[in-house]
Every structure is written in structure tokens, then in C-alpha cells.
PDB file of C-alpha atoms in Angstrom:
ATOM      1  CA  UNK A 266       0.406  -0.168  -0.011  1.00  0.00           C
ATOM      2  CA  UNK A 267       1.071   4.134   0.033  1.00  0.00           C
ATOM      3  CA  UNK A 268       3.494   5.013   2.709  1.00  0.00           C
ATOM      4  CA  UNK A 269       2.802   7.978   4.144  1.00  0.00           C
ATOM      5  CA  UNK A 270       5.466   9.500   5.983  1.00  0.00           C
ATOM      6  CA  UNK A 271       5.461  13.388   8.155  1.00  0.00           C
ATOM      7  CA  UNK A 272       7.529  15.316   9.923  1.00  0.00           C
ATOM      8  CA  UNK A 273       8.638  15.886  12.323  1.00  0.00           C
ATOM      9  CA  UNK A 274       6.615  13.480  14.979  1.00  0.00           C
ATOM     10  CA  UNK A 275       6.655  16.032  17.222  1.00  0.00           C
ATOM     11  CA  UNK A 276       6.876  20.142  17.208  1.00  0.00           C
ATOM     12  CA  UNK A 277       7.289  22.572  20.091  1.00  0.00           C
ATOM     13  CA  UNK A 278       6.302  25.948  19.574  1.00  0.00           C
ATOM     14  CA  UNK A 279       6.737  29.639  21.220  1.00  0.00           C
ATOM     15  CA  UNK A 280       3.108  30.994  21.071  1.00  0.00           C
ATOM     16  CA  UNK A 281       3.327  33.464  17.924  1.00  0.00           C
ATOM     17  CA  UNK A 282       6.365  31.483  15.965  1.00  0.00           C
ATOM     18  CA  UNK A 283       5.728  29.990  12.543  1.00  0.00           C
ATOM     19  CA  UNK A 284       6.064  26.667  11.974  1.00  0.00           C
ATOM     20  CA  UNK A 285       5.978  24.146   8.910  1.00  0.00           C
ATOM     21  CA  UNK A 286       4.930  20.054   8.491  1.00  0.00           C
ATOM     22  CA  UNK A 287       5.754  17.844   6.244  1.00  0.00           C
ATOM     23  CA  UNK A 288       3.398  15.137   4.563  1.00  0.00           C
ATOM     24  CA  UNK A 289       6.313  12.428   2.227  1.00  0.00           C
ATOM     25  CA  UNK A 290       3.519  10.201  -0.241  1.00  0.00           C
ATOM     26  CA  UNK A 291       5.154   6.703  -1.885  1.00  0.00           C
ATOM     27  CA  UNK A 292       2.915   7.404  -4.868  1.00  0.00           C
ATOM     28  CA  UNK A 293       0.705   9.378  -7.066  1.00  0.00           C
ATOM     29  CA  UNK A 294      -2.765   9.918  -5.332  1.00  0.00           C
ATOM     30  CA  UNK A 295      -6.345  11.868  -6.286  1.00  0.00           C
ATOM     31  CA  UNK A 296      -6.482  12.853  -2.603  1.00  0.00           C
ATOM     32  CA  UNK A 297      -4.913  14.524  -0.002  1.00  0.00           C
ATOM     33  CA  UNK A 298      -6.401  16.264   3.265  1.00  0.00           C
ATOM     34  CA  UNK A 299      -4.942  17.907   6.111  1.00  0.00           C
ATOM     35  CA  UNK A 300      -6.261  16.707   9.546  1.00  0.00           C
ATOM     36  CA  UNK A 301      -6.147  18.223  13.256  1.00  0.00           C
ATOM     37  CA  UNK A 302      -7.255  15.645  15.685  1.00  0.00           C
ATOM     38  CA  UNK A 303      -8.832  17.560  18.999  1.00  0.00           C
ATOM     39  CA  UNK A 304      -7.934  16.626  22.254  1.00  0.00           C
ATOM     40  CA  UNK A 305     -11.290  14.618  22.576  1.00  0.00           C
ATOM     41  CA  UNK A 306     -10.661  13.011  19.064  1.00  0.00           C
ATOM     42  CA  UNK A 307     -12.733  14.950  16.685  1.00  0.00           C
ATOM     43  CA  UNK A 308     -10.449  15.235  13.420  1.00  0.00           C
ATOM     44  CA  UNK A 309     -10.909  18.259  11.745  1.00  0.00           C
ATOM     45  CA  UNK A 310     -10.905  18.425   8.312  1.00  0.00           C
ATOM     46  CA  UNK A 311      -8.266  21.906   7.575  1.00  0.00           C
ATOM     47  CA  UNK A 312      -7.690  21.433   3.167  1.00  0.00           C
ATOM     48  CA  UNK A 313      -8.283  19.345   0.707  1.00  0.00           C
ATOM     49  CA  UNK A 314      -5.747  19.297  -1.041  1.00  0.00           C
ATOM     50  CA  UNK A 315      -4.405  16.764  -3.880  1.00  0.00           C
ATOM     51  CA  UNK A 316      -2.478  20.081  -5.579  1.00  0.00           C
ATOM     52  CA  UNK A 317      -2.216  23.592  -5.932  1.00  0.00           C
ATOM     53  CA  UNK A 318      -1.572  25.793  -2.821  1.00  0.00           C
ATOM     54  CA  UNK A 319      -4.568  26.792  -0.416  1.00  0.00           C
ATOM     55  CA  UNK A 320      -4.851  29.514   2.197  1.00  0.00           C
ATOM     56  CA  UNK A 321      -7.411  29.821   5.652  1.00  0.00           C
ATOM     57  CA  UNK A 322      -7.084  32.088   7.900  1.00  0.00           C
ATOM     58  CA  UNK A 323      -3.262  31.425   9.567  1.00  0.00           C
ATOM     59  CA  UNK A 324      -3.175  27.869   7.903  1.00  0.00           C
ATOM     60  CA  UNK A 325      -1.872  27.052   4.568  1.00  0.00           C
ATOM     61  CA  UNK A 326      -1.280  23.883   3.106  1.00  0.00           C
ATOM     62  CA  UNK A 327       1.074  23.418  -0.672  1.00  0.00           C
ATOM     63  CA  UNK A 328       1.334  20.258  -2.181  1.00  0.00           C
ATOM     64  CA  UNK A 329       3.318  19.530  -5.216  1.00  0.00           C
ATOM     65  CA  UNK A 330       1.952  16.235  -6.308  1.00  0.00           C
ATOM     66  CA  UNK A 331       4.474  16.003  -9.070  1.00  0.00           C
ATOM     67  CA  UNK A 332       7.355  15.412  -6.669  1.00  0.00           C
ATOM     68  CA  UNK A 333       4.687  13.533  -3.871  1.00  0.00           C
ATOM     69  CA  UNK A 334       4.605  16.082  -0.695  1.00  0.00           C
ATOM     70  CA  UNK A 335       2.406  18.143   0.975  1.00  0.00           C
ATOM     71  CA  UNK A 336       3.444  21.447   3.447  1.00  0.00           C
ATOM     72  CA  UNK A 337       1.233  22.153   6.049  1.00  0.00           C
ATOM     73  CA  UNK A 338       1.926  26.376   7.322  1.00  0.00           C
ATOM     74  CA  UNK A 339       0.796  27.652  10.491  1.00  0.00           C
ATOM     75  CA  UNK A 340       1.445  30.773  10.778  1.00  0.00           C
ATOM     76  CA  UNK A 341       1.216  33.142  14.075  1.00  0.00           C
ATOM     77  CA  UNK A 342       0.604  30.112  16.089  1.00  0.00           C
ATOM     78  CA  UNK A 343      -1.966  29.976  19.386  1.00  0.00           C
ATOM     79  CA  UNK A 344      -2.492  27.446  22.000  1.00  0.00           C
ATOM     80  CA  UNK A 345      -5.787  26.162  20.791  1.00  0.00           C
ATOM     81  CA  UNK A 346      -3.213  24.884  17.822  1.00  0.00           C
ATOM     82  CA  UNK A 347      -1.827  22.738  19.758  1.00  0.00           C
ATOM     83  CA  UNK A 348      -3.040  18.821  18.694  1.00  0.00           C
ATOM     84  CA  UNK A 349      -2.415  16.534  16.135  1.00  0.00           C
ATOM     85  CA  UNK A 350      -1.766  17.024  12.710  1.00  0.00           C
ATOM     86  CA  UNK A 351      -2.891  13.989  10.148  1.00  0.00           C
ATOM     87  CA  UNK A 352      -1.471  14.164   6.360  1.00  0.00           C
ATOM     88  CA  UNK A 353      -4.159  11.328   4.563  1.00  0.00           C
ATOM     89  CA  UNK A 354      -3.955  10.601   1.298  1.00  0.00           C
ATOM     90  CA  UNK A 355      -6.331   8.430  -1.416  1.00  0.00           C
ATOM     91  CA  UNK A 356      -5.369   6.742  -4.779  1.00  0.00           C
ATOM     92  CA  UNK A 357      -9.535   6.375  -5.529  1.00  0.00           C
ATOM     93  CA  UNK A 358      -9.488   3.040  -3.869  1.00  0.00           C
ATOM     94  CA  UNK A 359     -11.859   5.154  -1.081  1.00  0.00           C
ATOM     95  CA  UNK A 360      -9.782   4.366   1.610  1.00  0.00           C
ATOM     96  CA  UNK A 361      -8.081   7.254   3.547  1.00  0.00           C
ATOM     97  CA  UNK A 362      -4.397   6.749   3.983  1.00  0.00           C
ATOM     98  CA  UNK A 363      -3.097   8.391   7.233  1.00  0.00           C
ATOM     99  CA  UNK A 364       0.556   8.744   8.335  1.00  0.00           C
ATOM    100  CA  UNK A 365       1.439   9.179  11.867  1.00  0.00           C
ATOM    101  CA  UNK A 366       0.849  12.402  12.533  1.00  0.00           C
ATOM    102  CA  UNK A 367       2.819  15.567  14.008  1.00  0.00           C
ATOM    103  CA  UNK A 368       2.345  16.306  17.534  1.00  0.00           C
ATOM    104  CA  UNK A 369       1.981  20.449  17.994  1.00  0.00           C
ATOM    105  CA  UNK A 370       2.059  21.892  21.278  1.00  0.00           C
ATOM    106  CA  UNK A 371       2.106  25.453  21.278  1.00  0.00           C
ATOM    107  CA  UNK A 372       3.114  27.358  25.020  1.00  0.00           C
ATOM    108  CA  UNK A 373       1.584  30.881  25.963  1.00  0.00           C
TER     109      UNK A 373
ATOM    110  CA  UNK B 285     -26.102  21.488   7.797  1.00  0.00           C
ATOM    111  CA  UNK B 286     -25.850  18.487  10.088  1.00  0.00           C
ATOM    112  CA  UNK B 287     -22.164  17.328  10.153  1.00  0.00           C
ATOM    113  CA  UNK B 288     -21.719  13.313  10.580  1.00  0.00           C
ATOM    114  CA  UNK B 289     -23.026  11.986  13.974  1.00  0.00           C
ATOM    115  CA  UNK B 290     -21.751   9.152  15.731  1.00  0.00           C
ATOM    116  CA  UNK B 291     -23.574   7.109  19.021  1.00  0.00           C
ATOM    117  CA  UNK B 292     -23.251   6.514  21.630  1.00  0.00           C
ATOM    118  CA  UNK B 293     -19.839   8.536  22.306  1.00  0.00           C
ATOM    119  CA  UNK B 294     -17.807   5.902  25.122  1.00  0.00           C
ATOM    120  CA  UNK B 295     -18.786   2.313  25.271  1.00  0.00           C
ATOM    121  CA  UNK B 296     -17.513  -0.287  27.598  1.00  0.00           C
ATOM    122  CA  UNK B 297     -17.861  -4.049  26.551  1.00  0.00           C
ATOM    123  CA  UNK B 298     -16.621  -6.797  28.551  1.00  0.00           C
ATOM    124  CA  UNK B 299     -14.247  -9.180  26.694  1.00  0.00           C
ATOM    125  CA  UNK B 300     -16.972 -11.960  23.952  1.00  0.00           C
ATOM    126  CA  UNK B 301     -19.286  -9.453  24.417  1.00  0.00           C
ATOM    127  CA  UNK B 302     -20.534  -7.707  21.477  1.00  0.00           C
ATOM    128  CA  UNK B 303     -20.859  -3.828  20.565  1.00  0.00           C
ATOM    129  CA  UNK B 304     -22.809  -1.831  17.681  1.00  0.00           C
ATOM    130  CA  UNK B 305     -22.012   1.845  17.299  1.00  0.00           C
ATOM    131  CA  UNK B 306     -23.714   4.197  14.668  1.00  0.00           C
ATOM    132  CA  UNK B 307     -22.664   7.062  12.339  1.00  0.00           C
ATOM    133  CA  UNK B 308     -25.236   8.465  10.033  1.00  0.00           C
ATOM    134  CA  UNK B 309     -23.933  10.972   7.529  1.00  0.00           C
ATOM    135  CA  UNK B 310     -23.519  13.575   6.333  1.00  0.00           C
ATOM    136  CA  UNK B 311     -27.770  14.946   4.684  1.00  0.00           C
ATOM    137  CA  UNK B 312     -27.217  14.037   1.305  1.00  0.00           C
ATOM    138  CA  UNK B 313     -23.968  11.486   0.854  1.00  0.00           C
ATOM    139  CA  UNK B 314     -24.293   8.242  -0.009  1.00  0.00           C
ATOM    140  CA  UNK B 315     -21.187   6.567   1.475  1.00  0.00           C
ATOM    141  CA  UNK B 316     -19.887   6.312   4.935  1.00  0.00           C
ATOM    142  CA  UNK B 317     -16.588   4.947   5.968  1.00  0.00           C
ATOM    143  CA  UNK B 318     -15.541   3.713   8.776  1.00  0.00           C
ATOM    144  CA  UNK B 319     -11.543   4.024  11.029  1.00  0.00           C
ATOM    145  CA  UNK B 320     -10.337   2.229  13.384  1.00  0.00           C
ATOM    146  CA  UNK B 321      -6.824   4.813  15.919  1.00  0.00           C
ATOM    147  CA  UNK B 322      -6.355   2.076  18.230  1.00  0.00           C
ATOM    148  CA  UNK B 323      -3.444   2.995  20.681  1.00  0.00           C
ATOM    149  CA  UNK B 324       0.515   2.738  19.182  1.00  0.00           C
ATOM    150  CA  UNK B 325      -1.367   1.708  15.861  1.00  0.00           C
ATOM    151  CA  UNK B 326      -2.711   4.536  13.984  1.00  0.00           C
ATOM    152  CA  UNK B 327      -5.513   5.324  12.337  1.00  0.00           C
ATOM    153  CA  UNK B 328      -6.622   2.495  10.149  1.00  0.00           C
ATOM    154  CA  UNK B 329      -9.413   1.831   6.912  1.00  0.00           C
ATOM    155  CA  UNK B 330     -11.882  -0.779   8.457  1.00  0.00           C
ATOM    156  CA  UNK B 331     -14.777  -0.347   6.151  1.00  0.00           C
ATOM    157  CA  UNK B 332     -16.718   1.193   3.026  1.00  0.00           C
ATOM    158  CA  UNK B 333     -20.332   1.333   2.672  1.00  0.00           C
ATOM    159  CA  UNK B 334     -22.347   2.129  -0.249  1.00  0.00           C
ATOM    160  CA  UNK B 335     -26.265   2.721  -1.241  1.00  0.00           C
ATOM    161  CA  UNK B 336     -26.643   0.066   1.380  1.00  0.00           C
ATOM    162  CA  UNK B 337     -23.619  -2.565  -0.139  1.00  0.00           C
ATOM    163  CA  UNK B 338     -19.840  -2.526   1.555  1.00  0.00           C
ATOM    164  CA  UNK B 339     -17.852  -1.648  -1.034  1.00  0.00           C
ATOM    165  CA  UNK B 340     -14.520  -2.623   0.204  1.00  0.00           C
ATOM    166  CA  UNK B 341     -12.547  -3.711   3.926  1.00  0.00           C
ATOM    167  CA  UNK B 342      -9.787  -2.685   5.209  1.00  0.00           C
ATOM    168  CA  UNK B 343      -7.333  -5.898   6.852  1.00  0.00           C
ATOM    169  CA  UNK B 344      -9.265  -6.649  10.162  1.00  0.00           C
ATOM    170  CA  UNK B 345     -11.110 -10.574  10.807  1.00  0.00           C
ATOM    171  CA  UNK B 346     -14.570 -10.935  10.020  1.00  0.00           C
ATOM    172  CA  UNK B 347     -15.921 -10.219  13.365  1.00  0.00           C
ATOM    173  CA  UNK B 348     -16.071  -6.984  12.098  1.00  0.00           C
ATOM    174  CA  UNK B 349     -18.667  -6.151  10.165  1.00  0.00           C
ATOM    175  CA  UNK B 350     -21.318  -3.864   9.779  1.00  0.00           C
ATOM    176  CA  UNK B 351     -24.316  -2.399   7.150  1.00  0.00           C
ATOM    177  CA  UNK B 352     -25.988   0.827   6.124  1.00  0.00           C
ATOM    178  CA  UNK B 353     -29.499   1.804   6.356  1.00  0.00           C
ATOM    179  CA  UNK B 354     -32.071   2.812   3.387  1.00  0.00           C
ATOM    180  CA  UNK B 355     -31.168   6.355   5.001  1.00  0.00           C
ATOM    181  CA  UNK B 356     -27.785   5.872   4.416  1.00  0.00           C
ATOM    182  CA  UNK B 357     -26.610   5.710   8.230  1.00  0.00           C
ATOM    183  CA  UNK B 358     -24.822   3.069   9.060  1.00  0.00           C
ATOM    184  CA  UNK B 359     -23.888   0.603  11.673  1.00  0.00           C
ATOM    185  CA  UNK B 360     -20.412  -1.285  12.557  1.00  0.00           C
ATOM    186  CA  UNK B 361     -20.848  -4.337  15.183  1.00  0.00           C
ATOM    187  CA  UNK B 362     -17.431  -6.073  16.531  1.00  0.00           C
ATOM    188  CA  UNK B 363     -18.257  -9.726  18.334  1.00  0.00           C
ATOM    189  CA  UNK B 364     -16.330 -11.784  20.015  1.00  0.00           C
ATOM    190  CA  UNK B 365     -14.142  -8.656  21.259  1.00  0.00           C
ATOM    191  CA  UNK B 366     -11.280  -8.127  22.345  1.00  0.00           C
ATOM    192  CA  UNK B 367      -8.901  -6.539  24.246  1.00  0.00           C
ATOM    193  CA  UNK B 368      -6.696  -5.016  22.170  1.00  0.00           C
ATOM    194  CA  UNK B 369     -10.513  -3.381  19.863  1.00  0.00           C
ATOM    195  CA  UNK B 370     -10.056  -0.793  22.300  1.00  0.00           C
ATOM    196  CA  UNK B 371      -9.472   1.840  20.556  1.00  0.00           C
ATOM    197  CA  UNK B 372     -11.421   5.157  18.765  1.00  0.00           C
ATOM    198  CA  UNK B 373     -13.880   4.432  15.933  1.00  0.00           C
ATOM    199  CA  UNK B 374     -13.813   7.349  13.382  1.00  0.00           C
ATOM    200  CA  UNK B 375     -17.054   6.886  10.895  1.00  0.00           C
ATOM    201  CA  UNK B 376     -16.452   9.999   7.899  1.00  0.00           C
ATOM    202  CA  UNK B 377     -18.779  10.672   5.166  1.00  0.00           C
ATOM    203  CA  UNK B 378     -17.787  12.021   1.512  1.00  0.00           C
ATOM    204  CA  UNK B 379     -18.908  14.082  -1.233  1.00  0.00           C
ATOM    205  CA  UNK B 380     -16.535  15.258  -4.205  1.00  0.00           C
ATOM    206  CA  UNK B 381     -13.226  13.961  -2.633  1.00  0.00           C
ATOM    207  CA  UNK B 382     -13.670  15.471   1.251  1.00  0.00           C
ATOM    208  CA  UNK B 383     -13.686  13.167   4.096  1.00  0.00           C
ATOM    209  CA  UNK B 384     -15.787  15.299   6.684  1.00  0.00           C
ATOM    210  CA  UNK B 385     -15.647  12.902  10.433  1.00  0.00           C
ATOM    211  CA  UNK B 386     -17.296  12.894  13.110  1.00  0.00           C
ATOM    212  CA  UNK B 387     -16.788  13.020  17.009  1.00  0.00           C
ATOM    213  CA  UNK B 388     -15.955   9.226  17.593  1.00  0.00           C
ATOM    214  CA  UNK B 389     -17.236   6.170  19.822  1.00  0.00           C
ATOM    215  CA  UNK B 390     -14.394   5.635  22.253  1.00  0.00           C
ATOM    216  CA  UNK B 391     -14.724   1.246  22.721  1.00  0.00           C
ATOM    217  CA  UNK B 392     -13.137   0.273  25.983  1.00  0.00           C
ATOM    218  CA  UNK B 393     -13.527  -2.958  26.912  1.00  0.00           C
ATOM    219  CA  UNK B 394     -12.463  -4.644  29.243  1.00  0.00           C
TER     220      UNK B 394
END
């Protein structure tokens, strides 16, 4: 199956700092999403981004499908940004393959 | 618009019992997907239902099963529960590519 690698596994930030999370995948995909898992376990959809660049407030994402990676940018981080960020990809078989996640801790 | 809803929020069962988890997709979505998030194993695809039929399943034993009803809601049944079935079970629905997840059911097997 397709391999999804996320880096770094853990990230500690001071409030106000910027950061970049990376997702590498081993094969071509037709779907890529970034999720934020809150402390109660719910996966919040951040971006549906199989290619290109999108922005939503302080978050933005870029996927370079031909080079098989995606980046999630967090700017001016806030304590509410803490949690686990997952990258998930799909190859058209209607099942998402998830990375192991990046645990982000933002300190006040 | 209501999101994906799951019930119950928490479920505690004894080893060997059966558990039933429920999911309602976003209105207008015909597909329901089930995922398991067990400690140390990450998020794994379990089952996909569409138009009342099981379309695909992940690498799980047959005691994980389910069904989809005419209103597109779905049940996940786990028979002969084992301790390692303790996990967060997430349901999702999809339209035009993007997946939306519910809040999950946390199953604890004791």
C-alpha cells in the first residue's frame, strides 16, 4: 500500500511562532487532506488539497503532486493550535491512508 | 447543516461481548466510512459502505462487520470483543473527494 510519512513527529512552539509540517507519500494520489485532531478525538478537516496551494486564515497548505509531498504552514501560532496534525491520502480506492501525525504543542 | 454524527460517545464492554456503533452521514452523502484509531497503531481504514452495500474493507477479521440502512446511516458491529479492540472508532462521509469525520465512539473492552 501507499506509504505516508510525516515530519517532524513532535513540534514545540512558542506562541506567535511560525512552523512547517511536511507530508511525503510514496505514490501518486488523487486526494490529500490535512486534519487536526482535537483533544476529544475529532478529526477536523483543514484542507482538501490534492494539488496547489490553499489558505485559510493563519493556516495554509501546498501540495506538489509531481514530487509527492505536501506542506502545512502554521503562522502566528496560538495555544489552540496544539494537537495532532494528520496528513491522509487516497489513490482512488476510497480508503484514506494516514500518516503517523505531527504532535504540535504551543506554549504561551 | 448537521455534520457526521456518531453514537454512543463512549462504550464499555466485556471481553467476548458484542458492540454496536452507529453513524449518520451528512445529509446528501451516500457513503459511510469506518476507521479505527488504536493506541500505537494509528488510523486504519475498516469499512466502506455505499448505497447499502459493503464496497471495501481493510485488513480486519470478519468479526468486524456492519451494514448501511436505506437512509444511509450505518452500524458497525464488533463481535467476540478482544482487549485489543479498545480504540476510537471514527466514521466519515464524503462528497466530491473530501472526507468529513464524526466525533467518534471510544470503545473500551475490559
